[in-house]
Short mmCIF file of C-alpha atoms in Angstrom, two decimals:
data_model
loop_
_atom_site.label_atom_id
_atom_site.label_comp_id
_atom_site.label_asym_id
_atom_site.label_seq_id
_atom_site.Cartn_x
_atom_site.Cartn_y
_atom_site.Cartn_z
CA UNK A 8 -6.51 25.41 11.79
CA UNK A 9 -4.17 23.41 14.08
CA UNK A 10 -1.41 23.74 15.47
CA UNK A 11 2.10 21.88 16.36
CA UNK A 12 0.94 18.93 19.84
CA UNK A 13 4.46 17.61 19.06
CA UNK A 14 7.04 14.79 18.03
CA UNK A 15 6.50 11.89 18.58
CA UNK A 16 10.17 9.68 18.10
CA UNK A 17 10.66 6.63 17.28
CA UNK A 18 7.80 5.13 15.54
CA UNK A 19 8.11 1.84 13.10
CA UNK A 20 4.08 2.90 12.15
CA UNK A 21 0.68 3.50 13.66
CA UNK A 22 -3.04 3.11 12.86
CA UNK A 23 -6.43 5.35 13.76
CA UNK A 24 -8.86 2.94 15.33
CA UNK A 25 -12.16 4.45 16.58
CA UNK A 26 -10.36 7.44 16.53
CA UNK A 27 -6.89 6.97 18.78
CA UNK A 28 -3.58 6.21 18.17
CA UNK A 29 -2.49 2.95 18.26
CA UNK A 30 1.86 2.71 17.33
CA UNK A 31 4.11 0.37 17.42
CA UNK A 32 7.60 1.91 19.16
CA UNK A 33 11.08 0.65 17.21
CA UNK A 34 12.36 -1.10 19.95
CA UNK A 35 14.52 -3.65 20.74
CA UNK A 36 11.19 -5.34 21.04
CA UNK A 37 7.93 -5.23 19.36
CA UNK A 38 5.29 -3.14 22.40
CA UNK A 39 2.19 -1.84 21.51
CA UNK A 40 1.37 1.68 21.79
CA UNK A 41 -1.67 3.72 22.70
CA UNK A 42 -1.22 6.68 23.85
CA UNK A 43 1.92 6.98 26.35
CA UNK A 44 0.20 3.17 27.72
CA UNK A 45 1.79 -0.66 26.50
CA UNK A 46 -1.26 -2.56 25.54
CA UNK A 47 0.45 -5.07 24.13
CA UNK A 48 3.75 -6.98 25.10
CA UNK A 49 4.65 -8.76 22.02
CA UNK A 50 2.98 -7.59 19.27
CA UNK A 51 3.33 -8.98 15.88
CA UNK A 52 0.35 -6.93 14.25
CA UNK A 53 -2.44 -5.20 14.61
CA UNK A 54 -5.84 -3.55 13.34
CA UNK A 55 -9.09 -3.30 12.76
CA UNK A 56 -12.59 -4.47 11.44
CA UNK A 57 -16.02 -3.63 12.27
CA UNK A 58 -17.25 -3.07 15.87
CA UNK A 59 -13.61 -5.44 16.66
CA UNK A 60 -9.91 -4.78 17.71
CA UNK A 61 -7.10 -6.89 16.19
CA UNK A 62 -3.73 -8.06 18.12
CA UNK A 63 -1.26 -10.69 16.00
CA UNK A 64 0.68 -12.90 18.16
CA UNK A 65 3.76 -14.88 16.10
CA UNK A 66 0.08 -18.05 16.03
CA UNK A 67 -2.48 -16.99 17.76
CA UNK A 68 -4.84 -13.07 17.20
CA UNK A 69 -6.85 -11.89 19.56
CA UNK A 70 -10.00 -9.98 18.85
CA UNK A 71 -11.36 -6.91 21.04
CA UNK A 72 -15.02 -6.31 21.04
CA UNK A 73 -14.32 -2.27 20.62
CA UNK A 74 -18.05 -1.84 22.79
CA UNK A 75 -17.18 -4.23 25.35
CA UNK A 76 -13.94 -4.85 26.36
CA UNK A 77 -14.53 -8.58 25.91
CA UNK A 78 -11.38 -9.63 24.69
CA UNK A 79 -11.66 -14.16 22.13
CA UNK A 80 -8.37 -15.59 21.61
CA UNK A 81 -8.60 -17.98 18.38
CA UNK A 82 -5.35 -20.33 17.18
CA UNK A 83 -5.21 -18.72 14.05
CA UNK A 84 -3.71 -15.94 12.38
CA UNK A 85 -6.36 -13.29 10.97
CA UNK A 86 -5.67 -9.88 10.54
CA UNK A 87 -8.78 -9.00 8.82
CA UNK A 88 -8.52 -9.71 5.04
CA UNK A 89 -11.21 -12.23 3.50
CA UNK A 90 -14.01 -11.60 6.69
CA UNK A 91 -17.71 -11.27 5.89
CA UNK A 92 -20.68 -12.71 7.86
CA UNK A 93 -19.27 -13.70 10.88
CA UNK A 94 -16.49 -16.00 9.27
CA UNK A 95 -13.02 -16.16 7.16
CA UNK A 96 -10.25 -17.39 5.42
CA UNK A 97 -6.87 -18.71 6.29
CA UNK A 98 -4.69 -21.22 4.87
CA UNK A 99 -2.08 -23.64 5.87
CA UNK A 100 0.44 -25.79 5.11
CA UNK A 101 1.88 -22.39 3.10
CA UNK A 102 5.37 -23.59 0.82
CA UNK A 103 7.12 -21.00 0.05
CA UNK A 104 7.56 -21.64 -3.64
CA UNK A 105 9.82 -18.89 -4.83
CA UNK A 106 9.97 -15.34 -3.99
CA UNK A 107 6.56 -14.23 -3.25
CA UNK A 108 5.12 -16.68 -3.78
CA UNK A 109 3.23 -19.01 -1.55
CA UNK A 110 0.77 -22.20 -2.70
CA UNK A 111 -1.70 -23.56 0.59
CA UNK A 112 -5.07 -24.86 1.53
CA UNK A 113 -7.57 -22.75 2.31
CA UNK A 114 -9.52 -22.84 5.58
CA UNK A 115 -13.12 -20.62 6.89
CA UNK A 116 -12.79 -20.59 9.74
CA UNK A 117 -16.32 -19.16 11.94
CA UNK A 118 -14.56 -16.31 13.83
CA UNK A 119 -17.42 -16.72 16.67
CA UNK A 120 -17.19 -18.81 18.32
CA UNK A 121 -14.10 -20.11 16.81
CA UNK A 122 -14.85 -22.97 14.48
CA UNK A 123 -13.15 -24.59 11.42
CA UNK A 124 -16.31 -25.12 9.39
CA UNK A 125 -14.30 -26.50 5.85
CA UNK A 126 -11.92 -26.82 3.44
CA UNK A 127 -11.18 -25.96 0.11
CA UNK A 128 -10.20 -28.89 -2.42
CA UNK A 129 -8.11 -27.24 -3.39
CA UNK A 130 -4.38 -26.12 -2.94
CA UNK A 131 -4.47 -21.81 -4.26
CA UNK A 132 -1.73 -19.11 -5.08
CA UNK A 133 -1.59 -16.25 -2.68
CA UNK A 134 -4.68 -14.09 -0.90
CA UNK A 135 -7.38 -12.08 -2.09
CA UNK A 136 -9.84 -9.86 -1.45
CA UNK A 137 -12.99 -10.77 -0.42
CA UNK A 138 -16.40 -9.73 -1.39
CA UNK A 139 -19.66 -11.80 0.10
CA UNK A 140 -18.51 -15.41 -1.61
CA UNK A 141 -16.08 -14.38 -3.94
CA UNK A 142 -12.43 -13.87 -3.29
CA UNK A 143 -10.35 -12.45 -6.25
CA UNK A 144 -7.06 -12.62 -6.95
CA UNK A 145 -4.77 -11.01 -9.09
CA UNK A 146 -2.39 -13.49 -10.44
CA UNK A 147 0.32 -14.88 -13.61
CA UNK A 148 2.17 -11.28 -13.02
CA UNK A 149 -0.64 -8.56 -12.27
CA UNK A 150 -1.99 -9.79 -15.93
CA UNK A 151 -4.79 -11.80 -14.65
CA UNK A 152 -8.05 -11.19 -12.36
CA UNK A 153 -10.07 -14.51 -10.67
CA UNK A 154 -12.98 -15.32 -8.76
CA UNK A 155 -13.00 -17.79 -6.36
CA UNK A 156 -15.98 -19.10 -5.73
CA UNK A 157 -15.14 -19.41 -1.25
CA UNK A 158 -18.25 -21.95 -1.06
CA UNK A 159 -17.18 -24.05 -4.32
CA UNK A 160 -13.66 -23.70 -4.61
CA UNK A 161 -13.69 -23.60 -8.30
CA UNK A 162 -12.98 -20.46 -10.03
CA UNK A 163 -15.89 -18.87 -11.68
CA UNK A 164 -13.99 -16.56 -13.90
CA UNK A 165 -10.58 -15.47 -15.25
CA UNK A 166 -10.15 -12.18 -17.24
CA UNK A 167 -6.58 -11.55 -18.51
CA UNK A 168 -6.32 -7.78 -18.31
CA UNK A 169 -3.18 -7.83 -20.41
CA UNK A 170 -3.96 -5.59 -23.10
CA UNK A 171 -4.36 -2.75 -20.60
CA UNK A 172 -1.49 -3.15 -18.73
CA UNK A 173 -0.85 -4.20 -15.06
CA UNK A 174 -2.78 -4.65 -12.12
CA UNK A 175 -3.04 -2.67 -9.70
CA UNK A 176 -5.04 -1.89 -7.06
CA UNK A 177 -8.52 -3.78 -6.52
CA UNK A 178 -10.53 -0.69 -4.89
CA UNK A 179 -14.23 -1.92 -4.39
CA UNK A 180 -17.59 -3.31 -5.52
CA UNK A 181 -20.09 -1.08 -6.02
CA UNK A 182 -23.57 -2.75 -6.97
CA UNK A 183 -22.09 -5.01 -9.70
CA UNK A 184 -18.62 -3.98 -10.61
CA UNK A 185 -15.59 -4.93 -9.52
CA UNK A 186 -13.10 -1.89 -9.63
CA UNK A 187 -10.01 -2.09 -11.46
CA UNK A 188 -6.96 -0.21 -11.73
CA UNK A 189 -4.28 -0.81 -13.77
CA UNK A 190 -0.70 0.74 -14.87
CA UNK A 191 1.01 1.31 -18.10
CA UNK A 192 4.37 1.22 -18.77
CA UNK A 193 6.57 2.62 -22.07
CA UNK A 194 5.01 5.59 -24.63
CA UNK A 195 1.45 5.18 -22.67
CA UNK A 196 2.66 4.93 -19.06
CA UNK A 197 0.39 8.56 -18.38
CA UNK A 198 -2.84 6.36 -18.75
CA UNK A 199 -3.35 4.62 -16.09
CA UNK A 200 -6.46 2.21 -17.06
CA UNK A 201 -9.60 2.17 -15.51
CA UNK A 202 -11.81 -0.90 -15.44
CA UNK A 203 -15.25 -1.69 -13.62
CA UNK A 204 -16.04 -5.97 -14.57
CA UNK A 205 -19.29 -7.67 -13.75
CA UNK A 206 -18.99 -8.89 -10.64
CA UNK A 207 -20.52 -12.04 -11.67
CA UNK A 208 -18.24 -12.21 -14.66
CA UNK A 209 -15.34 -10.99 -15.00
CA UNK A 210 -16.44 -9.50 -18.34
CA UNK A 211 -15.47 -5.32 -18.48
CA UNK A 212 -18.03 -3.78 -18.51
CA UNK A 213 -17.28 -0.24 -18.53
CA UNK A 214 -13.23 2.00 -19.08
CA UNK A 215 -12.82 5.15 -18.31
CA UNK A 216 -12.54 6.94 -21.01
CA UNK A 217 -7.75 7.18 -20.87
CA UNK A 218 -7.24 11.95 -21.57
CA UNK A 219 -9.05 11.86 -17.87
CA UNK A 220 -6.09 12.44 -15.78
CA UNK A 221 -6.15 9.32 -12.77
CA UNK A 222 -3.74 7.96 -11.04
CA UNK A 223 -2.52 4.35 -10.58
CA UNK A 224 -2.83 4.03 -6.80
CA UNK A 225 -3.59 7.80 -5.72
CA UNK A 226 -6.91 6.71 -6.75
CA UNK A 227 -10.00 5.30 -4.03
CA UNK A 228 -13.56 4.01 -3.69
CA UNK A 229 -15.22 6.34 -1.11
CA UNK A 230 -17.99 3.84 -0.18
CA UNK A 231 -20.58 6.31 1.75
CA UNK A 232 -20.51 8.17 -1.28
CA UNK A 233 -20.14 5.68 -3.94
CA UNK A 234 -17.87 7.48 -5.68
CA UNK A 235 -13.70 7.00 -6.78
CA UNK A 236 -12.19 9.84 -5.68
CA UNK A 237 -8.32 10.67 -7.13
CA UNK A 238 -6.03 12.66 -7.08
CA UNK A 239 -1.88 12.55 -7.70
CA UNK A 240 0.62 14.37 -8.81
CA UNK A 241 4.05 13.92 -10.79
CA UNK A 242 7.43 14.43 -9.05
CA UNK A 243 9.16 17.76 -9.74
CA UNK A 244 10.94 20.59 -7.95
CA UNK A 245 8.73 22.98 -11.13
CA UNK A 246 5.36 24.18 -11.08
CA UNK A 247 2.61 20.54 -11.18
CA UNK A 248 -0.80 20.25 -11.33
CA UNK A 249 -2.53 17.79 -8.88
CA UNK A 250 -5.64 16.72 -10.61
CA UNK A 251 -8.61 15.67 -9.02
CA UNK A 252 -10.98 12.91 -10.92
CA UNK A 253 -14.63 12.50 -9.54
CA UNK A 254 -16.12 9.24 -10.73
CA UNK A 255 -19.89 8.21 -9.91
CA UNK A 256 -18.71 4.41 -9.07
CA UNK A 257 -22.14 3.25 -9.65
CA UNK A 258 -22.46 4.41 -13.91
CA UNK A 259 -18.69 5.84 -14.11
CA UNK A 260 -19.65 8.53 -15.02
CA UNK A 261 -16.94 11.60 -15.05
CA UNK A 262 -18.39 13.65 -11.84
CA UNK A 263 -15.89 16.54 -12.20
CA UNK A 264 -12.35 16.39 -13.73
CA UNK A 265 -9.90 19.31 -12.74
CA UNK A 266 -7.06 21.45 -11.71
CA UNK A 267 -6.72 22.86 -7.18
CA UNK A 268 -6.15 26.10 -8.72
CA UNK A 269 -6.67 27.40 -4.68
CA UNK A 270 -2.77 25.08 -4.53
CA UNK A 271 -0.86 26.88 -7.08
CA UNK A 272 0.07 30.32 -5.23
CA UNK A 273 2.09 28.24 -2.53
CA UNK A 274 4.05 25.98 -5.55
CA UNK A 275 2.03 22.84 -3.48
CA UNK A 276 1.74 18.84 -4.95
CA UNK A 277 -0.28 16.35 -3.07
CA UNK A 278 1.07 13.11 -1.80
CA UNK A 279 -1.04 11.75 1.30
CA UNK A 280 -4.75 12.76 1.26
CA UNK A 281 -7.53 11.47 3.00
CA UNK A 282 -11.76 12.66 3.32
CA UNK A 283 -12.93 13.05 6.24
CA UNK A 284 -16.39 15.37 6.73
CA UNK A 285 -16.65 17.54 3.67
CA UNK A 286 -12.57 17.40 3.62
CA UNK A 287 -9.59 16.66 1.99
CA UNK A 288 -6.12 16.00 4.44
CA UNK A 289 -3.26 15.68 2.19
CA UNK A 290 0.68 16.68 2.15
CA UNK A 291 2.14 17.93 -0.31
CA UNK A 292 5.63 18.89 -1.81
CA UNK A 293 7.00 22.44 -3.01
CA UNK A 294 10.24 22.31 -4.04
CA UNK A 295 11.79 19.60 -2.53
CA UNK A 296 11.18 15.72 -4.08
CA UNK A 297 9.29 14.39 -0.97
CA UNK A 298 6.42 16.15 0.62
CA UNK A 299 7.26 19.11 2.55
CA UNK A 300 3.61 20.09 3.92
CA UNK A 301 0.76 19.26 5.43
CA UNK A 302 -2.74 20.99 5.11
CA UNK A 303 -6.68 20.54 4.92
CA UNK A 304 -8.80 21.44 1.96
CA UNK A 305 -12.64 21.72 1.11
CA UNK A 306 -13.73 19.28 -0.69
CA UNK A 307 -16.33 20.25 -2.65
CA UNK A 308 -15.46 23.53 -2.81
CA UNK A 309 -11.23 22.83 -3.25
CA UNK A 310 -10.62 26.41 -1.69
CA UNK A 311 -7.10 26.15 0.52
CA UNK A 312 -8.99 26.01 4.38
CA UNK A 313 -5.53 25.61 5.76
CA UNK A 314 -1.77 24.29 4.97
CA UNK A 315 1.09 24.60 6.77
CA UNK A 316 5.08 23.00 6.13
CA UNK A 317 6.00 20.12 9.11
CA UNK A 318 9.04 21.77 10.73
CA UNK A 319 12.05 19.56 11.68
CA UNK A 320 11.42 16.46 10.14
CA UNK A 321 13.67 14.07 8.32
CA UNK A 322 13.41 12.77 5.21
CA UNK A 323 10.25 12.32 3.49
CA UNK A 324 7.15 11.52 4.37
CA UNK A 325 5.97 8.21 4.52
CA UNK A 326 2.52 7.42 6.49
CA UNK A 327 -0.50 9.60 6.96
CA UNK A 328 -3.33 9.60 8.95
CA UNK A 329 -6.23 11.99 10.67
CA UNK A 330 -9.60 11.41 13.07
CA UNK A 331 -12.05 13.56 13.82
CA UNK A 332 -9.31 16.06 16.41
CA UNK A 333 -6.09 15.08 14.52
CA UNK A 334 -3.57 15.83 12.00
CA UNK A 335 -0.76 12.34 12.42
CA UNK A 336 2.14 12.24 9.59
CA UNK A 337 4.82 10.36 10.29
CA UNK A 338 8.36 11.16 8.74
CA UNK A 339 11.09 8.84 7.28
CA UNK A 340 12.98 9.08 10.23
CA UNK A 341 10.74 8.11 12.01
CA UNK A 342 8.59 10.87 13.65
CA UNK A 343 5.43 10.95 14.19
CA UNK A 344 4.54 14.78 13.91
CA UNK A 345 0.97 15.35 15.90
CA UNK A 346 -1.54 18.37 15.28
CA UNK A 347 -4.89 19.28 17.08
CA UNK A 348 -7.65 21.08 15.61
CA UNK A 349 -7.60 24.30 17.39
CA UNK A 350 -10.51 25.16 15.94
CA UNK A 351 -13.13 25.33 13.34
CA UNK A 352 -11.92 25.35 9.23
CA UNK B 29 29.21 5.28 -6.54
CA UNK B 30 26.63 8.19 -5.12
CA UNK B 31 23.56 6.31 -6.16
CA UNK B 32 23.25 5.29 -3.20
CA UNK B 33 21.76 7.43 -2.03
CA UNK B 34 19.97 9.01 -4.86
CA UNK B 35 18.67 6.19 -5.22
CA UNK B 36 17.37 5.45 -1.54
CA UNK B 37 16.14 9.21 -1.95
CA UNK B 38 14.43 8.86 -5.92
CA UNK B 39 12.64 5.08 -3.64
CA UNK B 40 11.60 7.46 -1.04
CA UNK B 41 8.97 9.58 -3.14
CA UNK B 42 8.61 6.49 -6.08
CA UNK B 43 5.60 4.50 -6.92
CA UNK B 44 7.25 1.97 -8.93
CA UNK B 45 11.16 0.52 -9.07
CA UNK B 46 11.06 1.26 -12.45
CA UNK B 47 9.27 5.36 -11.54
CA UNK B 48 12.93 5.10 -9.91
CA UNK B 49 14.78 4.70 -14.00
CA UNK B 50 18.41 5.13 -12.42
CA UNK B 51 21.09 5.87 -15.42
CA UNK B 52 25.14 5.49 -15.83
CA UNK B 53 27.45 6.70 -17.72
CA UNK B 54 28.73 4.53 -20.89
CA UNK B 55 31.62 5.48 -20.40
CA UNK B 56 32.64 3.71 -17.21
CA UNK B 57 32.94 0.80 -19.14
CA UNK B 58 34.29 1.31 -22.46
CA UNK B 59 31.43 2.81 -23.96
CA UNK B 60 28.47 -0.36 -23.54
CA UNK B 61 25.38 -0.80 -23.18
CA UNK B 62 25.41 -3.89 -21.58
CA UNK B 63 23.40 -2.54 -18.04
CA UNK B 64 25.15 -6.23 -16.17
CA UNK B 65 28.30 -4.59 -14.74
CA UNK B 66 26.78 -1.71 -13.31
CA UNK B 67 23.37 -4.69 -11.62
CA UNK B 68 26.50 -6.42 -10.54
CA UNK B 69 27.78 -3.26 -8.84
CA UNK B 70 24.53 -2.78 -7.34
CA UNK B 71 24.34 -6.53 -6.18
CA UNK B 72 27.35 -5.94 -4.17
CA UNK B 73 27.21 -3.51 -2.17
CA UNK B 74 23.27 -5.16 -1.61
CA UNK B 75 23.67 -7.95 -0.60
CA UNK B 76 27.24 -10.73 0.01
CA UNK B 77 27.34 -13.73 -1.90
CA UNK B 78 28.91 -16.01 0.41
CA UNK B 79 26.64 -15.01 3.26
CA UNK B 80 23.49 -15.03 1.44
CA UNK B 81 22.15 -12.97 3.16
CA UNK B 82 21.53 -7.81 2.76
CA UNK B 83 24.71 -6.34 3.62
CA UNK B 84 23.98 -2.78 6.32
CA UNK B 85 23.16 -1.11 2.78
CA UNK B 86 20.46 -3.86 1.62
CA UNK B 87 19.17 -3.14 4.89
CA UNK B 88 18.37 0.39 4.19
CA UNK B 89 17.46 0.16 0.85
CA UNK B 90 15.50 -2.69 2.20
CA UNK B 91 14.14 -0.77 5.15
CA UNK B 92 13.00 2.22 2.60
CA UNK B 93 11.01 1.02 0.66
CA UNK B 94 8.89 -1.36 2.91
CA UNK B 95 8.73 2.37 4.48
CA UNK B 96 7.63 3.00 0.94
CA UNK B 97 3.35 1.45 1.38
CA UNK B 98 2.57 1.67 -2.30
CA UNK B 99 6.81 0.59 -3.62
CA UNK B 100 6.15 -2.23 -0.19
CA UNK B 101 2.76 -3.25 -2.69
CA UNK B 102 4.02 -3.17 -5.71
CA UNK B 103 7.21 -5.69 -5.18
CA UNK B 104 5.86 -7.45 -1.72
CA UNK B 105 2.53 -7.39 -2.76
CA UNK B 106 0.71 -8.51 0.74
CA UNK B 107 -1.39 -10.46 -1.52
CA UNK B 108 1.45 -12.49 -1.54
CA UNK B 109 1.01 -13.99 1.37
CA UNK B 110 -1.48 -15.79 2.68
CA UNK B 111 -2.42 -15.58 6.15
CA UNK B 112 1.06 -14.12 7.53
CA UNK B 113 0.81 -11.82 10.25
CA UNK B 114 2.96 -8.69 9.22
CA UNK B 115 5.50 -9.24 11.25
CA UNK B 116 6.26 -12.75 9.16
CA UNK B 117 5.15 -11.32 5.99
CA UNK B 118 8.36 -8.51 6.44
CA UNK B 119 10.82 -11.29 7.00
CA UNK B 120 9.65 -13.38 4.06
CA UNK B 121 9.61 -10.02 2.51
CA UNK B 122 12.52 -9.26 3.68
CA UNK B 123 13.34 -13.61 2.62
CA UNK B 124 12.26 -12.41 -1.13
CA UNK B 125 14.38 -8.99 -1.49
CA UNK B 126 17.35 -10.85 -1.39
CA UNK B 127 16.45 -13.42 -3.54
CA UNK B 128 15.26 -10.48 -6.32
CA UNK B 129 18.57 -8.68 -5.48
CA UNK B 130 20.68 -11.52 -6.08
CA UNK B 131 19.96 -12.76 -9.84
CA UNK B 132 20.23 -9.73 -12.19
CA UNK B 133 19.51 -11.06 -14.22
CA UNK B 134 16.58 -9.54 -16.18
CA UNK B 135 13.75 -12.52 -16.66
CA UNK B 136 10.02 -11.57 -16.86
CA UNK B 137 10.13 -12.67 -13.59
CA UNK B 138 12.85 -10.59 -12.24
CA UNK B 139 12.83 -7.25 -13.31
CA UNK B 140 14.18 -5.65 -10.12
CA UNK B 141 17.26 -4.10 -11.49
CA UNK B 142 15.16 -2.45 -14.76
CA UNK B 143 15.85 0.66 -13.01
CA UNK B 144 19.08 1.18 -14.09
CA UNK B 145 19.90 2.08 -17.75
CA UNK B 146 23.11 2.80 -19.54
CA UNK B 147 23.57 5.70 -21.71
#
């Protein structure tokens, strides 16, 4: 069970980092708070990776070791993306070529101690997701997926996925499989595609059968379990399913595909969700388009363990996070609703 | 035109802008199925062409889109903005939002107004 532990107002954004709440207030400055303390007075962004916490400033980044508390300042922007094996990708001389289209030079930097290692030989568009020394990029109006070698600066492969739809999300790599979700418009818009590409060659090596009702967006790779989980519901005032599909990310085998029947009695339709310690925490809507409830399901049995209506909310929910003791939900009125665990559920 | 609040409300939940399809009555445009006049009206509400800035309503819509992470990622994919911190990314996306809504012609590059449909 959980109980309300209050509402924080004027919250622009928040993140849970090592179980601790960090939030930015919607004020005329850029103060970042942890609990009630200001931890940064001119914050341009905050993030975490491995055992570190990062604070962006205008042209520099503070990296704080969460174990020792030691702080290192590096003279470039880094926000946790593109990090692997003590080095990261940054870019310089970015030129805005058009709406949402930047070209830049890529630079590989060592993080500790900070050092510029080498620059890749060309100018490149956008950025990407890093897997070891491959940089996976979505390009050409989300039709192509490409792999750039960060060792040579050359593209190793590119694959046109236009026939499958518009590339929506890169979900991650498990063994040799690069998992990608795609969206299809028009008559086949309910046929979201889930593909696995061979990370070495870019060839499509697996396509999930279209009969499974998966989401292009509310699908995640659960790395501890090596599985992909999709839960989503439609938008509507009537009762709708929140179908759950779980897929083995190593083999592509569908582990379960079922309705969450425990939600039917209260006509709950799932929006955001998070998996933590064998539970699925979720937001849900009943009669309205926007979420009004939060709750907890047993991950294995899908039994509804707890649910409540969020009181005094303004607008729909725009972010949802959980840690071991709390549920946090941010509404469109910049109110952060906090719930704390009262007993084991 | 009351559509802005409806559009804003719908934008809270949709994951892609075409999911917020908004239908206009062709009788309001001499029974023409051409969506251009409706797009132009939307543009005038959202964008001040003389100053090349977002109007108050334009800012409101941008902030609504920004608050919907799925829609934000659909319109302004983080990976398209290399090496910008969160604040710079938001500023650049706001600039791009202005570019998107200042052009009502529907083409491959700009499909922003495709949620406007006429029947």
